[in-house]
Each structure stands twice: as structure tokens, then as C-alpha cells.
Short mmCIF file of C-alpha atoms in Angstrom, two decimals:
data_model
loop_
_atom_site.label_atom_id
_atom_site.label_comp_id
_atom_site.label_asym_id
_atom_site.label_seq_id
_atom_site.Cartn_x
_atom_site.Cartn_y
_atom_site.Cartn_z
CA ALA A 272 13.03 -20.83 2.30
CA ALA A 273 14.53 -18.06 4.47
CA ARG A 274 16.82 -20.51 6.24
CA GLU A 275 17.97 -21.87 2.90
CA LEU A 276 18.80 -18.34 1.75
CA VAL A 277 20.76 -17.54 4.92
CA ARG A 278 22.63 -20.84 4.75
CA GLY A 279 23.50 -20.05 1.15
CA LEU A 280 25.04 -16.77 2.28
CA LEU A 281 26.85 -18.14 5.34
CA CYS A 282 28.96 -20.90 3.87
CA ALA A 283 32.28 -21.46 2.15
CA ARG A 284 33.09 -19.00 -0.61
CA GLU A 285 33.12 -21.74 -3.24
CA ALA A 286 29.49 -22.70 -2.49
CA ARG A 287 28.14 -19.26 -1.53
CA LEU A 288 24.94 -17.92 -3.02
CA GLY A 289 25.75 -15.11 -5.41
CA ARG A 290 28.94 -16.55 -6.83
CA GLY A 291 27.02 -16.97 -10.10
CA GLY A 292 25.66 -13.44 -10.00
CA ALA A 293 22.15 -12.12 -9.37
CA LYS A 294 20.59 -15.12 -11.06
CA ASP A 295 21.46 -17.17 -7.95
CA PHE A 296 19.12 -14.98 -5.91
CA ARG A 297 16.42 -15.02 -8.57
CA ARG A 298 16.35 -18.82 -8.32
CA ALA A 299 16.09 -18.87 -4.51
CA LYS A 300 12.85 -20.32 -3.14
CA LEU A 301 12.27 -17.28 -0.94
CA PHE A 302 11.95 -15.05 -4.00
CA ARG A 303 9.76 -17.41 -6.01
CA GLY A 304 6.89 -15.47 -7.58
CA LEU A 305 8.67 -12.12 -7.32
CA ARG A 306 8.38 -10.08 -10.50
CA TRP A 307 11.97 -8.91 -10.82
CA SER A 308 11.25 -6.76 -13.88
CA ARG A 309 8.73 -4.70 -11.87
CA LEU A 310 10.70 -4.48 -8.65
CA ARG A 311 12.06 -0.96 -9.15
CA ARG A 312 8.63 0.42 -10.04
CA SER A 313 6.77 -1.17 -7.10
CA ALA A 314 5.88 0.84 -4.01
CA PRO A 315 7.85 -0.06 -0.87
CA PRO A 316 5.89 -1.43 2.11
CA PHE A 317 7.28 1.40 4.27
CA ALA A 318 8.71 4.69 3.07
CA PRO A 319 10.32 6.65 5.92
CA SER A 320 10.18 10.41 5.77
CA ALA A 321 13.20 12.62 6.34
CA ALA A 322 11.49 15.99 6.63
CA GLY A 323 14.36 17.38 8.72
CA GLY A 324 17.00 16.69 6.10
CA ALA A 325 20.10 14.53 6.40
CA ALA A 326 20.30 14.97 10.18
CA ASP A 327 16.67 13.85 10.78
CA THR A 328 16.64 10.98 13.30
CA SER A 329 12.86 10.85 13.80
CA ASN A 330 12.71 7.30 12.36
CA PHE A 331 15.05 5.96 15.08
CA ASP A 332 14.52 5.38 18.77
CA VAL A 333 16.91 7.68 20.62
CA LEU A 334 17.63 6.99 24.28
CA ASP A 335 18.34 10.12 26.29
CA ASP A 336 20.84 8.43 28.59
CA CYS A 337 23.11 7.41 25.71
CA LEU A 338 23.40 11.02 24.59
CA SER A 339 24.75 12.16 27.94
CA LEU A 340 27.57 9.60 28.17
CA PRO A 341 31.04 10.89 27.27
#
């Protein structure tokens, strides 16, 4: 189902998934059984915290050597 979705996105514009709007995605096998009407109210599987504000990078791996390169 995932391959079918990706193939539907990576093809000619005339045949691309989404050309008919969101209903194309709602019909995709990968999303079968998904309750679209409850999607916005459902809890995410992972909710990152940004306690440090907009500049908080604690959710990303930061390599020290890349910070020292010009």
C-alpha cells in the first residue's frame, strides 16, 4: 500500500495522486480504516517539546564538528 502511494505521487502530472483533491488520498489503500473526521482531534504518536522556544534544537542530533566548520 505504501509503494502504491509513493508511485501515485512520483508519476506524470496527469496521473498523479491528488489531482482530484484530498479524496484521492482518502481512497488510497494505505489510509484504509483511517477516521478522517477524527484526525484533527486524535493524539499524535509523538509530540516533541520545545521548552527552549523557537531556537530549541533538543529534538535534533547536533554534531559538534559541523558547528566548527566555516
